[in-house]
XYZ file of C-alpha atoms in Angstrom:
556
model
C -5.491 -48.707 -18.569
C -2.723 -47.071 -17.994
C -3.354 -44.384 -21.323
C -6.844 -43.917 -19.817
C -5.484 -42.808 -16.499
C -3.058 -40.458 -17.969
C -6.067 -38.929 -20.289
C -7.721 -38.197 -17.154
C -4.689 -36.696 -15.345
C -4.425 -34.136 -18.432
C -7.612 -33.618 -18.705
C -7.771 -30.854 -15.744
C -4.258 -29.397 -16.296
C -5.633 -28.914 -20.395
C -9.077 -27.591 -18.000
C -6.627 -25.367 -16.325
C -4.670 -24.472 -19.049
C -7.564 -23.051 -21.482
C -8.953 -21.129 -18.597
C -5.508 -19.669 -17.176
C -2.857 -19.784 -19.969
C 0.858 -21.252 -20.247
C 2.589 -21.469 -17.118
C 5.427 -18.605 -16.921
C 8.975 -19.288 -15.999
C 10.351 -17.116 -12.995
C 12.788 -15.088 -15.401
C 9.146 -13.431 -17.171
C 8.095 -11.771 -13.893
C 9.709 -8.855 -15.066
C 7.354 -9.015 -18.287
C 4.127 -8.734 -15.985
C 4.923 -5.343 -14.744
C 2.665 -2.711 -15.415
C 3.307 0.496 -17.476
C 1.482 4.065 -16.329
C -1.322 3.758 -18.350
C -1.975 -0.003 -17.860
C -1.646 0.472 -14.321
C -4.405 3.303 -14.117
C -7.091 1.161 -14.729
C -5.950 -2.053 -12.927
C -5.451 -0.088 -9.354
C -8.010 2.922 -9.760
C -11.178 1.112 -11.138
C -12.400 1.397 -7.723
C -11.874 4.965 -6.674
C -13.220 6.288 -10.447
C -16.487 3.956 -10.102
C -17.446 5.247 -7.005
C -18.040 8.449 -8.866
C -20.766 6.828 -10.293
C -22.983 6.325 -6.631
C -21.256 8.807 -4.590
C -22.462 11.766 -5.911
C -26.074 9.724 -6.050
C -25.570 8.850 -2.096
C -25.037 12.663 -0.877
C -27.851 13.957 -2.726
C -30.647 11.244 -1.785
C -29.443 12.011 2.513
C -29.543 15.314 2.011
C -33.539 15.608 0.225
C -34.118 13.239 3.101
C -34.686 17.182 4.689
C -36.258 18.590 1.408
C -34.897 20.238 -1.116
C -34.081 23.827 0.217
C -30.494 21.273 1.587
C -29.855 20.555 -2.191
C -28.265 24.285 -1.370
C -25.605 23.148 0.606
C -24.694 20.005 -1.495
C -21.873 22.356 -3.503
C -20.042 23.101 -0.223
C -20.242 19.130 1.032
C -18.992 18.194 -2.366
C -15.930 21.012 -2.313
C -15.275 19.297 1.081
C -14.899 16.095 -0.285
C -12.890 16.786 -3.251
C -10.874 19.002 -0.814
C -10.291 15.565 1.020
C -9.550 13.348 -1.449
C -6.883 16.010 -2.680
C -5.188 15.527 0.723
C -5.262 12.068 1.090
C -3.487 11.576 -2.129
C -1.039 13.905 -1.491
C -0.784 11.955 1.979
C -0.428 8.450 0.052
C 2.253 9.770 -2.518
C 4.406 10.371 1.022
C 3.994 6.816 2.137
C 4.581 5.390 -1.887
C 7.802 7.421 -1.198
C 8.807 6.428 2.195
C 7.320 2.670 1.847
C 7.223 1.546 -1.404
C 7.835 -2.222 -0.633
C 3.673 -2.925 -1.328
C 3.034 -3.003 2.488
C 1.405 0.510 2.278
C -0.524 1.417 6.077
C 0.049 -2.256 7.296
C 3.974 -1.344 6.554
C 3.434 2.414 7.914
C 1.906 1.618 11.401
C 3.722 -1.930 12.122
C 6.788 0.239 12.034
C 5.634 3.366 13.525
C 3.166 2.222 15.850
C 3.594 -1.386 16.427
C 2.132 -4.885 16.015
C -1.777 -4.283 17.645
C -2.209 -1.407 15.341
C -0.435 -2.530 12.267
C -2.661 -5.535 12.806
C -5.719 -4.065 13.219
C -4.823 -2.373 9.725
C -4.386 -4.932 7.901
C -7.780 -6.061 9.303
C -9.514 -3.436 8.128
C -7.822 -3.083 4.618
C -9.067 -7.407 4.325
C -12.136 -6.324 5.137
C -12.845 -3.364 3.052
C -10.918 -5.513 -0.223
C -13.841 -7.811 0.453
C -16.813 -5.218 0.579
C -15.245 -3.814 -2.497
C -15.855 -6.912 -3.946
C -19.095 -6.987 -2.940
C -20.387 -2.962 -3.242
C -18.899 -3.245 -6.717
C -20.515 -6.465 -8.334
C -23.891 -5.556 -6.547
C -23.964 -2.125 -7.746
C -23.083 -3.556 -11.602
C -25.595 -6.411 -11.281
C -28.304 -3.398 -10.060
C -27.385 -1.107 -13.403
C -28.170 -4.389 -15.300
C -31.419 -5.028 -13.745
C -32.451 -1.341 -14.323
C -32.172 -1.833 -18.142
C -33.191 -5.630 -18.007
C -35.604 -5.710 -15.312
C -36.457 -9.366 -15.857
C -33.056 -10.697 -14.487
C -33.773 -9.638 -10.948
C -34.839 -13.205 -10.015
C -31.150 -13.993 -10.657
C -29.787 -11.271 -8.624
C -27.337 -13.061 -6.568
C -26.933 -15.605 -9.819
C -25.929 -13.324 -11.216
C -23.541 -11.770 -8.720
C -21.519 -14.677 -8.032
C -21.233 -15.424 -11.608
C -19.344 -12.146 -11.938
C -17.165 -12.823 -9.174
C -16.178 -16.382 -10.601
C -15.474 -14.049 -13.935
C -13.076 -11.696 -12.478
C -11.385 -14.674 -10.358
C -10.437 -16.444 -13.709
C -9.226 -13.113 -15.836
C -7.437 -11.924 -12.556
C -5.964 -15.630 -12.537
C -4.065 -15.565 -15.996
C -2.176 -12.678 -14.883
C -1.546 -9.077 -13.804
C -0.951 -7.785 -17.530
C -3.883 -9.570 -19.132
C -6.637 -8.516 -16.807
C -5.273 -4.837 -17.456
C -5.661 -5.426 -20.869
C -9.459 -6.712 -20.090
C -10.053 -3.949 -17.578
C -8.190 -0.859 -19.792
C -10.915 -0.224 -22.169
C -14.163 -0.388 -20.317
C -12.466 2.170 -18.002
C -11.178 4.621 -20.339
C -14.523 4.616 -21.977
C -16.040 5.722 -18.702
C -13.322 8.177 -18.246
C -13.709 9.755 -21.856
C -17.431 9.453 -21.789
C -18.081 10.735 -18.231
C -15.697 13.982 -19.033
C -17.326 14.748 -22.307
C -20.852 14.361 -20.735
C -20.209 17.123 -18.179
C -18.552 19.094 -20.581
C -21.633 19.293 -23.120
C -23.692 19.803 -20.164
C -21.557 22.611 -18.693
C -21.763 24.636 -22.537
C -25.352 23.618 -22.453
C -26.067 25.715 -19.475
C -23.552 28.302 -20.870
C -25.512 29.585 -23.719
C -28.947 29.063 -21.791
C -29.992 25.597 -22.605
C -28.925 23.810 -19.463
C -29.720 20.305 -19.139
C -33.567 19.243 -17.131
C -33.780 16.114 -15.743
C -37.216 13.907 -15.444
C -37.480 14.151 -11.842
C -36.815 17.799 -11.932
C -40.697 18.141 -11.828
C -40.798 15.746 -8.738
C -40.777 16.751 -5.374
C -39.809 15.718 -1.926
C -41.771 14.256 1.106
C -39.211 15.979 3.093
C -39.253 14.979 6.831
C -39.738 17.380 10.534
C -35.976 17.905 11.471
C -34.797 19.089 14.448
C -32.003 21.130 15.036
C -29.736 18.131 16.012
C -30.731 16.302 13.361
C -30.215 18.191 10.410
C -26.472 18.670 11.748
C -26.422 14.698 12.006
C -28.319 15.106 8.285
C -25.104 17.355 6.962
C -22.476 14.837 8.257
C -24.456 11.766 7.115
C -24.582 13.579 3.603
C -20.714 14.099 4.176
C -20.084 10.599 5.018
C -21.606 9.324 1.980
C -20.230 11.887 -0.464
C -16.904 10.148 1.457
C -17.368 7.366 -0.400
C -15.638 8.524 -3.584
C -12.321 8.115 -1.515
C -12.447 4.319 -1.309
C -9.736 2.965 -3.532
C -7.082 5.010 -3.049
C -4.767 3.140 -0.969
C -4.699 0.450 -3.569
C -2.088 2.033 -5.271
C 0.090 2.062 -1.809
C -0.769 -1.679 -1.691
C 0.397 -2.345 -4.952
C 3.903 -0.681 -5.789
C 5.302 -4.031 -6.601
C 3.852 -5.026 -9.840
C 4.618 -1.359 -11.763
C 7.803 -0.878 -14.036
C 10.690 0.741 -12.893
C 11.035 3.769 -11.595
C 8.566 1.939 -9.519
C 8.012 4.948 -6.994
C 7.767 7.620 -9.270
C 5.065 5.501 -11.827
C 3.070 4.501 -8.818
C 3.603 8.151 -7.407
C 2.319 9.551 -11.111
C -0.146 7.163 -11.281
C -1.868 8.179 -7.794
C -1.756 11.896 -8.744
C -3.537 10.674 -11.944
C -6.240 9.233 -10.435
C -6.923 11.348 -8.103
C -7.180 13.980 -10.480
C -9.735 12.574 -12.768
C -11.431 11.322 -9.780
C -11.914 14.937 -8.559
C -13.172 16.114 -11.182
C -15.703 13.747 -12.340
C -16.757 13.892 -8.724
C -17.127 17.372 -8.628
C -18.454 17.953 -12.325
C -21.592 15.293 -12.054
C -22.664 16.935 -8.633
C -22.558 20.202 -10.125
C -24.532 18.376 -13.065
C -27.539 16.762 -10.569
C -27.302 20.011 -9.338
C -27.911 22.344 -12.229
C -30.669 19.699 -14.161
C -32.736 19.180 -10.982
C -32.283 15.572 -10.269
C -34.233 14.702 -7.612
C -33.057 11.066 -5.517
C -34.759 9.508 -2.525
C -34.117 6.867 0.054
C -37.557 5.275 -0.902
C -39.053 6.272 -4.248
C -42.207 6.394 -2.351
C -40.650 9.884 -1.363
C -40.751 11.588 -4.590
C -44.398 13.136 -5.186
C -45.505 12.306 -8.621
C -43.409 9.074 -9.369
C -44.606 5.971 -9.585
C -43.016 4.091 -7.083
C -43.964 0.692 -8.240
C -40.910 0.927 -10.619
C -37.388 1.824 -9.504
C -35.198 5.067 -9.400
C -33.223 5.304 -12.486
C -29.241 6.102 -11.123
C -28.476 9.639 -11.092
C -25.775 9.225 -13.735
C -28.957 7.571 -15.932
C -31.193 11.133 -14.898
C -27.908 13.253 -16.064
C -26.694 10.875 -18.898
C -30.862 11.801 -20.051
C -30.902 15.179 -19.260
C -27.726 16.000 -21.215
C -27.641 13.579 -24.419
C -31.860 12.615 -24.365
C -32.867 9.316 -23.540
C -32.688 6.586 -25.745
C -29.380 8.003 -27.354
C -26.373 6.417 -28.276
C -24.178 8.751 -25.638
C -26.978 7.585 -23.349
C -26.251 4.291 -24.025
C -22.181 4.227 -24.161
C -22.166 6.026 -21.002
C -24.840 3.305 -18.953
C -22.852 0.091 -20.769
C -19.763 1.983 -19.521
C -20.514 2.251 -15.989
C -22.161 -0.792 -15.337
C -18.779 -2.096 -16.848
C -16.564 0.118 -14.609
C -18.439 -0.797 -11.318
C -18.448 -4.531 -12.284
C -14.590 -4.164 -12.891
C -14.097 -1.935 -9.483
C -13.763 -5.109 -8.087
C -10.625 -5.934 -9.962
C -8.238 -3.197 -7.832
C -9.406 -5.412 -4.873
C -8.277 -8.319 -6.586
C -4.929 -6.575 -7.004
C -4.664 -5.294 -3.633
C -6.122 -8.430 -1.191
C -3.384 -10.762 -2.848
C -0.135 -8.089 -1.993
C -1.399 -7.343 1.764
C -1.784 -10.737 2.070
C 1.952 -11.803 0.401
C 2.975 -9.557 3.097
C 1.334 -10.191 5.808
C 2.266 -13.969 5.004
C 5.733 -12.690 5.027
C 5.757 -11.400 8.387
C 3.639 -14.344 9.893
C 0.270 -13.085 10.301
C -1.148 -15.351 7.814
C -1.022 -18.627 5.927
C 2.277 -19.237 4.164
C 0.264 -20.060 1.086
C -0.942 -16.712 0.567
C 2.848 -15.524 -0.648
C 3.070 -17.861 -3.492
C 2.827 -17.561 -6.619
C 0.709 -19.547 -9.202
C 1.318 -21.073 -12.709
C 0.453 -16.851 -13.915
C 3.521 -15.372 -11.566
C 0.555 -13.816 -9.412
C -0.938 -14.189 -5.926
C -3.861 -16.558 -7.103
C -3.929 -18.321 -3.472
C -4.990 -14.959 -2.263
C -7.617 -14.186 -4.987
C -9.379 -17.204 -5.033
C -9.913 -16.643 -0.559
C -10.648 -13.074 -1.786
C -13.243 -14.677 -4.259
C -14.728 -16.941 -1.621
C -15.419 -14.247 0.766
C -17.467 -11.316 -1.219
C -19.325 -14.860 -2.679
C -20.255 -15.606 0.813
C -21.043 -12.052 1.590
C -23.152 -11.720 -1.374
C -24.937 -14.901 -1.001
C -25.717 -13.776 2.817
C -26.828 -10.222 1.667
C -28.883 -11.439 -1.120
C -26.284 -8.757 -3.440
C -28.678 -5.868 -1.695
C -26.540 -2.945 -2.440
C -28.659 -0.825 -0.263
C -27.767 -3.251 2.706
C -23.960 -3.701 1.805
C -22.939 0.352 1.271
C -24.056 0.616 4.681
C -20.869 -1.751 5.638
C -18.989 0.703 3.445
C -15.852 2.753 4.066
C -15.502 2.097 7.601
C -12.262 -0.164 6.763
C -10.724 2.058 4.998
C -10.888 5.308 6.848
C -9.641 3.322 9.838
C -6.761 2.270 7.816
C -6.165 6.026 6.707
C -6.499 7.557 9.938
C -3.880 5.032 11.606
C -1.553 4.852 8.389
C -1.509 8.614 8.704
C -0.894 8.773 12.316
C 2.221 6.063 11.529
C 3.520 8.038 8.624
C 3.622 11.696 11.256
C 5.970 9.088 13.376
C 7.685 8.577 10.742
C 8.673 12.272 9.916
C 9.695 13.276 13.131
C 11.683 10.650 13.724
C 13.442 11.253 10.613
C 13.811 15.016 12.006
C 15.204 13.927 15.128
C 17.838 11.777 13.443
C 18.919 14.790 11.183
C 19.171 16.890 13.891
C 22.634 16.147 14.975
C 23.994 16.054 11.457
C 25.494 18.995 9.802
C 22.589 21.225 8.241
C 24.436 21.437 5.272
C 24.653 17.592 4.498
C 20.443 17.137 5.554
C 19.357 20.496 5.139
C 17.262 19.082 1.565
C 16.346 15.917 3.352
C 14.992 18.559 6.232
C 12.624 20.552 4.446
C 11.510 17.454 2.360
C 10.989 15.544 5.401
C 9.020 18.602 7.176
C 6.697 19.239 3.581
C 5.992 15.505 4.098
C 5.078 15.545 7.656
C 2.785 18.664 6.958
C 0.643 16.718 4.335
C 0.605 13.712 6.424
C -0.473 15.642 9.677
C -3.208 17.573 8.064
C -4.020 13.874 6.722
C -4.366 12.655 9.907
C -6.168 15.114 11.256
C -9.130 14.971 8.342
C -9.025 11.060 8.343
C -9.516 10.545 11.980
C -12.489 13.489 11.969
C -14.004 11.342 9.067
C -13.478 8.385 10.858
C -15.233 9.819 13.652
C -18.315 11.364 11.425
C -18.109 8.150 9.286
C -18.991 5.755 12.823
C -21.891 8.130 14.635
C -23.410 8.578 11.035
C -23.372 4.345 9.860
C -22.859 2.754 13.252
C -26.675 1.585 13.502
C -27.260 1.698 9.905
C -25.293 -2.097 9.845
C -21.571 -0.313 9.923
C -21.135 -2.059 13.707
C -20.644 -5.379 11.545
C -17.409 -4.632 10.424
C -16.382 -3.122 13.943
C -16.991 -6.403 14.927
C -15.095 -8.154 11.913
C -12.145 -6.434 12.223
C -10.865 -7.202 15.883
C -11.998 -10.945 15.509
C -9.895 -10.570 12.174
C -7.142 -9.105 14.242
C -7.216 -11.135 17.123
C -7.007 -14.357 13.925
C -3.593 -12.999 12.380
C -1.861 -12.228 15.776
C -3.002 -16.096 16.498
C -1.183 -17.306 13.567
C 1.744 -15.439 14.304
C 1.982 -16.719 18.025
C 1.578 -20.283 16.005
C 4.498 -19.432 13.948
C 6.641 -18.218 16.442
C 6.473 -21.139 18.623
C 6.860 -23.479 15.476
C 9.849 -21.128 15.543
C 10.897 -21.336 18.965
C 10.326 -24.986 18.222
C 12.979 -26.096 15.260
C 15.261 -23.505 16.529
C 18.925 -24.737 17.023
C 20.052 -25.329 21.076
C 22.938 -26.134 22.828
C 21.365 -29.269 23.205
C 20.675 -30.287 19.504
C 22.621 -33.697 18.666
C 23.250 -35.056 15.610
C 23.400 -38.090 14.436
C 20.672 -41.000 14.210
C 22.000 -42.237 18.320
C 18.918 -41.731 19.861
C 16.246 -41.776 17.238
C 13.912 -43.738 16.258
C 12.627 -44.714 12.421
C 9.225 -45.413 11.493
C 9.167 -47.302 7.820
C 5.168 -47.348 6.759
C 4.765 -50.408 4.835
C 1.681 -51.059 2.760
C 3.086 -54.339 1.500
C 6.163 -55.929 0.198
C 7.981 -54.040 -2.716
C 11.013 -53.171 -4.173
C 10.717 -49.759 -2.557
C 9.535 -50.810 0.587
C 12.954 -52.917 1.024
C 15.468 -50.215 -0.061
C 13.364 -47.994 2.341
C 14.197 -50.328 5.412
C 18.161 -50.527 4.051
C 18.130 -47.218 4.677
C 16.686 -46.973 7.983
C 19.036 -49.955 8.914
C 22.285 -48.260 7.326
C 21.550 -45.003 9.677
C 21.806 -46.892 12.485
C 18.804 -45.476 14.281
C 18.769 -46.286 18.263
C 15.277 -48.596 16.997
C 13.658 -49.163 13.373
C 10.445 -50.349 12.996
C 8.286 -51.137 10.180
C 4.869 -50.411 10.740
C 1.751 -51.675 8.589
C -2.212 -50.731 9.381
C -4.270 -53.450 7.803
C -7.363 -51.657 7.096
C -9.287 -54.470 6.703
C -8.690 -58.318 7.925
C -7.661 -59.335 4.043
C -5.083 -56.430 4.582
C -3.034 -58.707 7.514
């Protein structure tokens, strides 16, 4: 008996053991940080994928008017790149100034205070979450475009991904970058040399025509108000190439030393390739005539019973021809990348919540480590949530992009606002030194506030554009998630600081047993039962009493 009971108490650690790896010793952490170019695709999976359906999102608002507003689609696009340019340059600051992992939670909590740092970190849970979610719905939709027989197993399908993910992310920060590395630079490489052919293509006079070119638009009466509200709603969805680009902020921590300057190189990096994949396949749908609307039904000519094909399918055709192998590489490639976009959630949900665990505005067991040296406590809650969200949402991405974004340009605007703080206070402290000791700390400290405030400024007019343009579209959800979420952590910290409060030493604290009282549980007479009550006896406690619950009368 007693072999078969140890059989089954190794049978789920051999379970857990096959599916996770070795347990690592505390001295290996050190071996689990990330290089440059392992980091890249761990932390900017997210912000590169959304390359793939942000482009797609700004065209298909703006037809919603016909396409005579395809003409202004260069200009929205220059404006978002233009962005996303500033806001890394604004997130390299706060790598610099805060490069503890903390990122805006860190910025505002000691700039602005507890309500906003908490209201933050709110927002950054959520939008880790809808990442999730977006992501693994938007790679399960790429499969059922090629496979259109799996849609019955949508949200199977969905959650199956998610468990996926869970268990790489599980064994460990440098295996899931070796799982997520390839996929990633694939869609990198392949995505740059597809806008270059297509670019020389149009060069010498052969530019690339798409199959919906010959389609056109069921464009609807606009008034004057509403084709500004059009614009900005075409802004706020081109917008959505930004998402992802705190993670690296979030996630100093795990790179090698110099951790600042890799995680500062790394941001620039991304944001780089970002731009310009961003930029290069709008100018693509652009110059091959892709037409994209809300409902296919829109597009005179196409048979709506089937559905769109993705605008980087129309370009990925128009450049290469259908059916061909760079047609191919480049759809396995994406629906790999936006499956895996998920992963820089997985990366960032655990850190925030290490420290907010830290600082007592969650769970204690969400800053330790597992068997793999990582936050698993936090990705397996992180796993349970976009499950739950996908399960409730059926994995419609059409329903879930709507929840999009709002998170994180609330956590840009404030963790810009917090970082301006941050630089004048600096100033003010230099100000009474001698300008020859601080006079380079000055002028780096007044560059940095200059980035930052011009960050703060476009951030918080996004923000603003962002909620009139989504609000009613389903974005008030996640205005409502994010106080509630709020109002949770500062609950657990008001728990923790009366536990606190409670065990805290007092004038008044006595020692000794004089006084106390022991409580022995027995369950029924044994060697360690008796040497239990010795002890109880030996201490002298003011009473000792041996207490037995008989749950059931032969128990007496």
């Amino acid at each position: 008996m007693a072999h078969d009971a140890r059989e089954n108490t190794d049978a789920p650690q051999l379970a857990k053991r096959i599916l996770l790896g070795d347990p690592l010793t505390t001295e290996q952490v050190n071996d689990q940080l990330l290089p440059k170019r392992m980091a890249l695709p761990i932390f900017a999976s997210d912000a590169l994928s959304s390359v793939a359906y942000a482009p797609q999102e700004l065209l298909m608002i703006l037809l919603i008017g016909g396409t005579a507003f395809l003409t202004l689609a260069p200009w929205i696009a220059t404006a978002v790149v233009l962005l996303l340019i500033v806001v890394v340059l604004s997130y390299r600051q706060i790598i610099k100034a805060y490069p503890s992992g903390g990122g805006d939670f860190e910025v505002t909590q000691k700039n602005l205070g507890e309500v906003p740092s908490v209201i933050v970190a709110a927002a950054l849970l959520v939008d880790y979450v809808l990442t999730v979610s977006v992501s693994i719905a938007s790679g399960v939709d790429n499969i059922i475009s090629a496979v259109p027989g799996l849609n019955p197993w949508r949200v199977e399908l969905a959650v199956g991904f998610v468990i996926l993910i869970v268990i790489v992310n599980l064994r460990g920060v440098r295996e899931a970058s070796t799982v997520f590395a390839i996929p990633t630079y694939v869609f990198i490489g392949s995505v740059i040399v597809m806008i270059g052919t297509g670019l020389v293509r149009m060069l010498l006079g052969d530019a690339p025509v798409a199959a919906s070119a010959a389609y056109t638009v069921q464009a609807e009466s606009l008034s004057q108000a509403a084709m500004v509200l059009l614009i900005l709603r075409a802004f706020s969805s081109g917008c959505s190439a930004l998402t992802g680009v705190e993670a690296v902020s979030n996630g100093v921590p795990p790179f090698r030393v110099p951790k600042v300057r890799n995680a500062k190189t790394t941001l620039a990096m991304m944001g780089s390739i970002a731009a310009l994949m961003f930029a290069g396949l709008t100018a693509l749908a652009l110059i091959s005539g892709v037409r994209y609307a809300e409902d296919a039904c829109d597009l005179v000519g196409f048979d709506c019973s089937n559905p769109q094909p993705s605008l980087m399918a129309q370009v990925a055709s128009a450049t290469f021809g259908a059916g061909s192998i760079p047609f191919f590489i480049i759809q396995a490639a994406t629906a790999c990348v936006l499956l895996l976009a998920a992963n820089t959630a997985f990366n960032g949900f655990p850190l925030l919540g290490s420290v907010l665990a830290r600082e007592g505005y969650a769970p204690k067991a969400l800053n330790t480590r597992g068997d793999r040296l990582v936050f698993s406590n936090g990705m397996i809650l992180l796993g349970l949530a976009a499950v739950v969200v996908l399960v409730v949402f059926q994995a419609n991405l059409t329903n879930l992009i709507q929840l999009y974004i709002i998170g994180v340009f609330v956590s840009f605007s404030l963790g810009q606002i917090g970082m301006v703080r941050h630089w004048r206070r600096l100033l003010r402290e230099t100000h009474h030194r001698p300008l020859s000791e601080v006079a380079a700390e000055r002028r780096s400290a007044i560059v940095s506030l200059s980035i930052n405030s011009l960050g703060a400024v476009m951030t918080v007019s996004v923000l603003i554009i962002v909620t009139i343009t989504k609000f009613t579209h389903g974005a008030w959800m996640v205005f409502f998630a994010i106080p509630v979420l709020a109002l949770l952590m500062l609950g657990v910290k008001r728990y923790y600081r009366d536990v606190e409060k409670e065990i805290a030493i007092e004038d008044t604290t006595h020692f000794g047993s004089r006084g106390d009282v022991a409580i022995v549980l027995v369950s029924r007479m044994q060697k360690p039962v008796i040497k239990a009550l010795d002890y109880a006896i030996a201490a002298r406690h003011e009473k000792t009493i041996a207490l037995h619950v008989a749950l059931t009368p032969d128990d007496g």
